[in-house]
Amino acid sequence: MCPPFCFTFFKPYCIIAFMKVADNWKDYQILATGGGMKLERWRDIVLLRPDPQVIWESSYDLYSDSRINAVYHRSAKGGGGWEYRKKIPEEWQISYGDLNFTVKPMGFKHTGLFPEQAANWDIMRSLIKNSSRKIKVLNLFAYTGGASVACAKQGALVTHVDAAKGMVERAGKNARLSGIDSGIRYIIDDCAKFVQKEIRRGNRYDAVIMDPPSYGRGPGGEMWKIEDDIYSFVKECTRVLSDEPLFFLINSYTTGLQPTVLNNILTLCLKDFKGKSSAYELCLPTDESINLPCGCSGIFTNQSQTL
């Protein structure tokens, strides 16, 4: 006789309920995966990059694919570098609906954009669109501004905060490419220190977005470790929320930090606000009829909103 847990494990709806797939891209596509690598199309440029989630075998030798423009090779000493097989622009543009972004191969395999976040962009834009008020958004660890651009494009007033000047400058460029000339305030600062300043100033926001790193070091040598600091930081951020916040979204790429953990943090920290929390795995579709997991998110929303 099958143990009781077998029935729960194979319930299809249990899987679907905790997954959101960014499947509306036209300028981005995962062509193949395997052997720790993913073959991607960024508009008309094809990149082969490492992905720690790809622990299965590839159906063919991905390195031999003639479509490849550049490959990122990891170094045994840490880090790595790009091998360019065909000439490509230093940077180029891709679009997601009415949003435009620059893509550029950078250090540690990054391109300046995480396409799986389009699933969150769609959620946030829908929430802002259906709100009856002007929404003020605080985007922390905001990187190159994907979420900032998405929210501002929907009419929100966004405060974009990141400690890296170069990333903030790229966020401004992405906003201008998307036709956004106002509506985003750019702040180069340590996120924790900025939140403390906003609390003292009495500034309030209707929505908070954060994408904290697994590890980090502040300008004054402050150490950040997500497992130790995320709960207290989320709790601190609730002090800048308006009385009826529209949403609070946490995104994480930290291996081992499960969606339920994010859901629990939001439920506990926002227990005094009217709303509900949920969490899910973010995924990208592939041409192999499988979905590639790409981190997870948790979101608290007003009860009147549905995802």
C-alpha positions as a Python dict, from the first residue, in 0.01 Angstrom:
ca = {
    (1, 'M'): (0, 0, 0),
    (2, 'C'): (133, 343, -95),
    (3, 'P'): (229, 563, 204),
    (4, 'P'): (-2, 864, 262),
    (5, 'F'): (260, 1117, 148),
    (6, 'C'): (262, 975, -206),
    (7, 'F'): (-86, 1109, -277),
    (8, 'T'): (7, 1461, -168),
    (9, 'F'): (334, 1456, -360),
    (10, 'F'): (165, 1379, -690),
    (11, 'K'): (-122, 1627, -665),
    (12, 'P'): (-74, 1846, -978),
    (13, 'Y'): (-230, 2152, -818),
    (14, 'C'): (25, 2146, -535),
    (15, 'I'): (299, 2212, -788),
    (16, 'I'): (117, 2473, -994),
    (17, 'A'): (9, 2676, -690),
    (18, 'F'): (369, 2753, -597),
    (19, 'M'): (506, 2839, -941),
    (20, 'K'): (487, 3148, -1158),
    (21, 'V'): (633, 3118, -1507),
    (22, 'A'): (752, 3425, -1699),
    (23, 'D'): (620, 3298, -2032),
    (24, 'N'): (526, 3623, -2211),
    (25, 'W'): (872, 3706, -2347),
    (26, 'K'): (937, 3751, -2718),
    (27, 'D'): (1292, 3888, -2699),
    (28, 'Y'): (1415, 3624, -2454),
    (29, 'Q'): (1414, 3246, -2489),
    (30, 'I'): (1587, 2947, -2326),
    (31, 'L'): (1685, 2727, -2619),
    (32, 'A'): (1840, 2435, -2432),
    (33, 'T'): (1974, 2331, -2092),
    (34, 'G'): (2198, 2065, -1945),
    (35, 'G'): (2528, 1997, -1775),
    (36, 'G'): (2507, 2304, -1556),
    (37, 'M'): (2453, 2540, -1851),
    (38, 'K'): (2166, 2722, -2023),
    (39, 'L'): (2160, 2835, -2385),
    (40, 'E'): (1967, 3162, -2416),
    (41, 'R'): (1853, 3399, -2689),
    (42, 'W'): (1854, 3766, -2595),
    (43, 'R'): (1678, 3913, -2899),
    (44, 'D'): (1924, 3802, -3172),
    (45, 'I'): (2226, 3731, -2948),
    (46, 'V'): (2278, 3378, -2813),
    (47, 'L'): (2465, 3328, -2486),
    (48, 'L'): (2571, 3012, -2305),
    (49, 'R'): (2590, 3068, -1929),
    (50, 'P'): (2626, 2852, -1616),
    (51, 'D'): (2319, 2782, -1406),
    (52, 'P'): (2349, 2590, -1078),
    (53, 'Q'): (1991, 2464, -1103),
    (54, 'V'): (2062, 2274, -1426),
    (55, 'I'): (2178, 1942, -1278),
    (56, 'W'): (2045, 1723, -1561),
    (57, 'E'): (2220, 1609, -1877),
    (58, 'S'): (2190, 1801, -2203),
    (59, 'S'): (2041, 1637, -2511),
    (60, 'Y'): (2348, 1744, -2713),
    (61, 'D'): (2681, 1921, -2667),
    (62, 'L'): (2568, 2277, -2596),
    (63, 'Y'): (2920, 2416, -2644),
    (64, 'S'): (2911, 2302, -3009),
    (65, 'D'): (2595, 2497, -3095),
    (66, 'S'): (2671, 2716, -3397),
    (67, 'R'): (2430, 2986, -3282),
    (68, 'I'): (2644, 3085, -2983),
    (69, 'N'): (2779, 3440, -2973),
    (70, 'A'): (2948, 3418, -2633),
    (71, 'V'): (3014, 3162, -2357),
    (72, 'Y'): (3080, 3234, -1992),
    (73, 'H'): (3347, 3005, -1847),
    (74, 'R'): (3385, 2964, -1472),
    (75, 'S'): (3736, 2975, -1326),
    (76, 'A'): (3858, 2716, -1077),
    (77, 'K'): (3989, 3008, -871),
    (78, 'G'): (3649, 3176, -860),
    (79, 'G'): (3472, 3410, -1098),
    (80, 'G'): (3531, 3355, -1466),
    (81, 'G'): (3514, 3532, -1800),
    (82, 'W'): (3346, 3554, -2138),
    (83, 'E'): (3466, 3383, -2455),
    (84, 'Y'): (3336, 3571, -2759),
    (85, 'R'): (3288, 3349, -3063),
    (86, 'K'): (3113, 3610, -3277),
    (87, 'K'): (3129, 3985, -3268),
    (88, 'I'): (2848, 4136, -3063),
    (89, 'P'): (2765, 4491, -2951),
    (90, 'E'): (2898, 4604, -2616),
    (91, 'E'): (2534, 4630, -2515),
    (92, 'W'): (2198, 4599, -2688),
    (93, 'Q'): (1828, 4642, -2618),
    (94, 'I'): (1551, 4394, -2555),
    (95, 'S'): (1182, 4458, -2491),
    (96, 'Y'): (912, 4312, -2273),
    (97, 'G'): (587, 4460, -2396),
    (98, 'D'): (621, 4837, -2348),
    (99, 'L'): (932, 4801, -2130),
    (100, 'N'): (1280, 4836, -2280),
    (101, 'F'): (1611, 4733, -2123),
    (102, 'T'): (1980, 4727, -2205),
    (103, 'V'): (2162, 4394, -2193),
    (104, 'K'): (2537, 4370, -2148),
    (105, 'P'): (2760, 4070, -2065),
    (106, 'M'): (2921, 4158, -1733),
    (107, 'G'): (3139, 3996, -1470),
    (108, 'F'): (3022, 3684, -1287),
    (109, 'K'): (2803, 3579, -1585),
    (110, 'H'): (2544, 3856, -1540),
    (111, 'T'): (2372, 4050, -1820),
    (112, 'G'): (2206, 4326, -1617),
    (113, 'L'): (1858, 4173, -1633),
    (114, 'F'): (1678, 3877, -1476),
    (115, 'P'): (1403, 3780, -1725),
    (116, 'E'): (1217, 3559, -1476),
    (117, 'Q'): (1127, 3878, -1288),
    (118, 'A'): (879, 3959, -1564),
    (119, 'A'): (630, 3743, -1372),
    (120, 'N'): (663, 3982, -1076),
    (121, 'W'): (649, 4288, -1303),
    (122, 'D'): (313, 4169, -1435),
    (123, 'I'): (177, 4114, -1083),
    (124, 'M'): (287, 4455, -956),
    (125, 'R'): (159, 4639, -1262),
    (126, 'S'): (-180, 4471, -1225),
    (127, 'L'): (-201, 4568, -858),
    (128, 'I'): (-106, 4930, -934),
    (129, 'K'): (-345, 4949, -1228),
    (130, 'N'): (-638, 4826, -1019),
    (131, 'S'): (-566, 5063, -731),
    (132, 'S'): (-784, 5369, -687),
    (133, 'R'): (-496, 5588, -561),
    (134, 'K'): (-153, 5708, -666),
    (135, 'I'): (94, 5447, -543),
    (136, 'K'): (432, 5529, -390),
    (137, 'V'): (680, 5242, -426),
    (138, 'L'): (1010, 5188, -246),
    (139, 'N'): (1241, 4955, -440),
    (140, 'L'): (1538, 4836, -231),
    (141, 'F'): (1849, 4658, -367),
    (142, 'A'): (1697, 4778, -693),
    (143, 'Y'): (1985, 4684, -929),
    (144, 'T'): (1925, 4799, -1289),
    (145, 'G'): (1564, 4888, -1228),
    (146, 'G'): (1345, 4622, -1387),
    (147, 'A'): (1083, 4652, -1113),
    (148, 'S'): (1125, 5030, -1089),
    (149, 'V'): (1061, 5071, -1461),
    (150, 'A'): (762, 4835, -1455),
    (151, 'C'): (596, 5016, -1163),
    (152, 'A'): (671, 5366, -1297),
    (153, 'K'): (538, 5270, -1641),
    (154, 'Q'): (209, 5185, -1470),
    (155, 'G'): (199, 5530, -1311),
    (156, 'A'): (351, 5468, -967),
    (157, 'L'): (596, 5708, -802),
    (158, 'V'): (910, 5503, -739),
    (159, 'T'): (1206, 5555, -507),
    (160, 'H'): (1488, 5339, -644),
    (161, 'V'): (1766, 5257, -394),
    (162, 'D'): (2092, 5075, -458),
    (163, 'A'): (2443, 5118, -318),
    (164, 'A'): (2613, 5070, -657),
    (165, 'K'): (2634, 5391, -859),
    (166, 'G'): (2683, 5208, -1189),
    (167, 'M'): (2367, 5002, -1143),
    (168, 'V'): (2163, 5310, -1056),
    (169, 'E'): (2289, 5482, -1370),
    (170, 'R'): (2182, 5181, -1578),
    (171, 'A'): (1841, 5191, -1412),
    (172, 'G'): (1803, 5551, -1528),
    (173, 'K'): (1897, 5449, -1879),
    (174, 'N'): (1640, 5167, -1878),
    (175, 'A'): (1374, 5409, -1760),
    (176, 'R'): (1450, 5654, -2041),
    (177, 'L'): (1446, 5372, -2297),
    (178, 'S'): (1097, 5288, -2172),
    (179, 'G'): (981, 5648, -2214),
    (180, 'I'): (992, 5734, -1844),
    (181, 'D'): (1132, 6083, -1791),
    (182, 'S'): (989, 6138, -1443),
    (183, 'G'): (831, 5933, -1167),
    (184, 'I'): (1151, 5762, -1043),
    (185, 'R'): (1372, 5906, -770),
    (186, 'Y'): (1721, 5751, -776),
    (187, 'I'): (1909, 5707, -449),
    (188, 'I'): (2266, 5576, -416),
    (189, 'D'): (2280, 5456, -56),
    (190, 'D'): (2296, 5157, 174),
    (191, 'C'): (1939, 5024, 182),
    (192, 'A'): (1922, 4970, 557),
    (193, 'K'): (2054, 5319, 629),
    (194, 'F'): (1813, 5474, 380),
    (195, 'V'): (1515, 5301, 543),
    (196, 'Q'): (1624, 5434, 884),
    (197, 'K'): (1643, 5785, 738),
    (198, 'E'): (1294, 5753, 588),
    (199, 'I'): (1156, 5639, 924),
    (200, 'R'): (1305, 5946, 1093),
    (201, 'R'): (1170, 6172, 818),
    (202, 'G'): (824, 6018, 848),
    (203, 'N'): (805, 5922, 480),
    (204, 'R'): (559, 5647, 392),
    (205, 'Y'): (514, 5414, 95),
    (206, 'D'): (222, 5212, -36),
    (207, 'A'): (447, 4932, -160),
    (208, 'V'): (792, 4794, -85),
    (209, 'I'): (1002, 4575, -315),
    (210, 'M'): (1329, 4417, -209),
    (211, 'D'): (1576, 4181, -375),
    (212, 'P'): (1844, 4142, -109),
    (213, 'P'): (2174, 3963, -177),
    (214, 'S'): (2273, 3643, 0),
    (215, 'Y'): (2582, 3818, 139),
    (216, 'G'): (2695, 4177, 133),
    (217, 'R'): (2905, 4443, 296),
    (218, 'G'): (2793, 4799, 351),
    (219, 'P'): (3004, 5112, 286),
    (220, 'G'): (3097, 5122, 656),
    (221, 'G'): (3197, 4756, 667),
    (222, 'E'): (2853, 4638, 783),
    (223, 'M'): (2794, 4269, 711),
    (224, 'W'): (2471, 4138, 559),
    (225, 'K'): (2378, 3771, 565),
    (226, 'I'): (2027, 3708, 444),
    (227, 'E'): (1949, 3420, 680),
    (228, 'D'): (2044, 3634, 981),
    (229, 'D'): (1917, 3974, 871),
    (230, 'I'): (1616, 3941, 639),
    (231, 'Y'): (1351, 3904, 909),
    (232, 'S'): (1461, 4206, 1113),
    (233, 'F'): (1502, 4416, 797),
    (234, 'V'): (1154, 4334, 668),
    (235, 'K'): (1015, 4419, 1011),
    (236, 'E'): (1200, 4752, 1002),
    (237, 'C'): (1065, 4826, 652),
    (238, 'T'): (706, 4787, 773),
    (239, 'R'): (762, 5115, 958),
    (240, 'V'): (768, 5303, 627),
    (241, 'L'): (443, 5148, 503),
    (242, 'S'): (125, 5349, 468),
    (243, 'D'): (-176, 5245, 674),
    (244, 'E'): (-318, 5033, 392),
    (245, 'P'): (-21, 4908, 185),
    (246, 'L'): (-90, 4775, -161),
    (247, 'F'): (189, 4515, -161),
    (248, 'F'): (521, 4410, -10),
    (249, 'L'): (733, 4188, -234),
    (250, 'I'): (1052, 4000, -141),
    (251, 'N'): (1261, 3823, -403),
    (252, 'S'): (1546, 3585, -327),
    (253, 'Y'): (1804, 3388, -522),
    (254, 'T'): (1958, 3238, -209),
    (255, 'T'): (1984, 2861, -244),
    (256, 'G'): (1791, 2685, 29),
    (257, 'L'): (1566, 2979, 114),
    (258, 'Q'): (1227, 2825, 38),
    (259, 'P'): (913, 3015, -68),
    (260, 'T'): (743, 2914, 257),
    (261, 'V'): (1016, 3095, 451),
    (262, 'L'): (937, 3418, 265),
    (263, 'N'): (567, 3363, 320),
    (264, 'N'): (624, 3312, 693),
    (265, 'I'): (836, 3628, 721),
    (266, 'L'): (572, 3840, 548),
    (267, 'T'): (289, 3685, 749),
    (268, 'L'): (465, 3753, 1080),
    (269, 'C'): (603, 4097, 1000),
    (270, 'L'): (284, 4235, 844),
    (271, 'K'): (35, 4079, 1084),
    (272, 'D'): (-92, 4423, 1185),
    (273, 'F'): (-187, 4514, 827),
    (274, 'K'): (-497, 4404, 642),
    (275, 'G'): (-401, 4161, 368),
    (276, 'K'): (-265, 3817, 287),
    (277, 'S'): (69, 3662, 199),
    (278, 'S'): (167, 3405, -60),
    (279, 'A'): (494, 3275, -200),
    (280, 'Y'): (603, 3095, -513),
    (281, 'E'): (894, 2968, -718),
    (282, 'L'): (986, 3182, -1018),
    (283, 'C'): (1048, 2989, -1340),
    (284, 'L'): (1131, 3038, -1705),
    (285, 'P'): (996, 2813, -1981),
    (286, 'T'): (1239, 2629, -2207),
    (287, 'D'): (1218, 2484, -2555),
    (288, 'E'): (1252, 2141, -2393),
    (289, 'S'): (900, 2146, -2241),
    (290, 'I'): (1037, 2190, -1890),
    (291, 'N'): (1052, 2494, -1664),
    (292, 'L'): (1379, 2625, -1523),
    (293, 'P'): (1359, 2734, -1156),
    (294, 'C'): (1502, 3082, -1096),
    (295, 'G'): (1469, 3174, -731),
    (296, 'C'): (1155, 3251, -537),
    (297, 'S'): (934, 3539, -428),
    (298, 'G'): (691, 3617, -151),
    (299, 'I'): (426, 3887, -168),
    (300, 'F'): (185, 4046, 78),
    (301, 'T'): (-114, 4212, -86),
    (302, 'N'): (-422, 4402, 22),
    (303, 'Q'): (-717, 4166, 70),
    (304, 'S'): (-911, 4337, -207),
    (305, 'Q'): (-643, 4237, -458),
    (306, 'T'): (-613, 3897, -627),
    (307, 'L'): (-304, 3759, -801),
}
